[in-house]
């Protein structure tokens, strides 16, 4: 009876503390395609919550997920709005919801303080594909939000949110290429696309 013998390769034992391999930081220029800064939801799962989620739970999910925006969903899996860190950390919308509905803070939900879908602005994917990062930012000169939604409509399908672009992601990816200040100057983190535009056009944040 023939028996196949398997040779076992011994595992390597560490002789010293190792380094961790990490992805090379993305270094982009204003001429890089705008698509390179898109968080594409065909590759990355979007972070979402149900509309009846308490706001403190929503804030906790943001912190654990390392995001500053959550999509608010209804029971039919449609996006009914977005909730940003600005809303859950701030007090204006929360206090308004408490006063109008006579609620305790713990009873305020994401749907009560979100920005509803009809008040959101977005850019079609095919338009984004034709732009450089500089084109994109300059076209958003008056856009005071930190996130830009990118939509896609395929034949015979409903409109969908294909992805999202963050002003802070653009700033991080382009690094010193956006810094027009002296080397010793610390450039603050951009709060909106309008902030990024000011840097590209040579103005201070």
mmCIF file of C-alpha atoms in Angstrom, residues 9-18:
data_model
loop_
_atom_site.group_PDB
_atom_site.id
_atom_site.type_symbol
_atom_site.label_atom_id
_atom_site.label_comp_id
_atom_site.label_asym_id
_atom_site.label_seq_id
_atom_site.Cartn_x
_atom_site.Cartn_y
_atom_site.Cartn_z
ATOM 1 C CA UNK A 9 8.168 22.965 6.609
ATOM 2 C CA UNK A 10 8.897 24.358 10.084
ATOM 3 C CA UNK A 11 7.471 27.753 10.909
ATOM 4 C CA UNK A 12 9.817 30.670 11.356
ATOM 5 C CA UNK A 13 10.480 31.874 14.869
ATOM 6 C CA UNK A 14 11.042 35.586 15.328
ATOM 7 C CA UNK A 15 14.573 36.370 16.431
ATOM 8 C CA UNK A 16 13.869 40.082 16.852
ATOM 9 C CA UNK A 17 10.916 42.422 16.950
ATOM 10 C CA UNK A 18 9.582 42.703 13.369
#
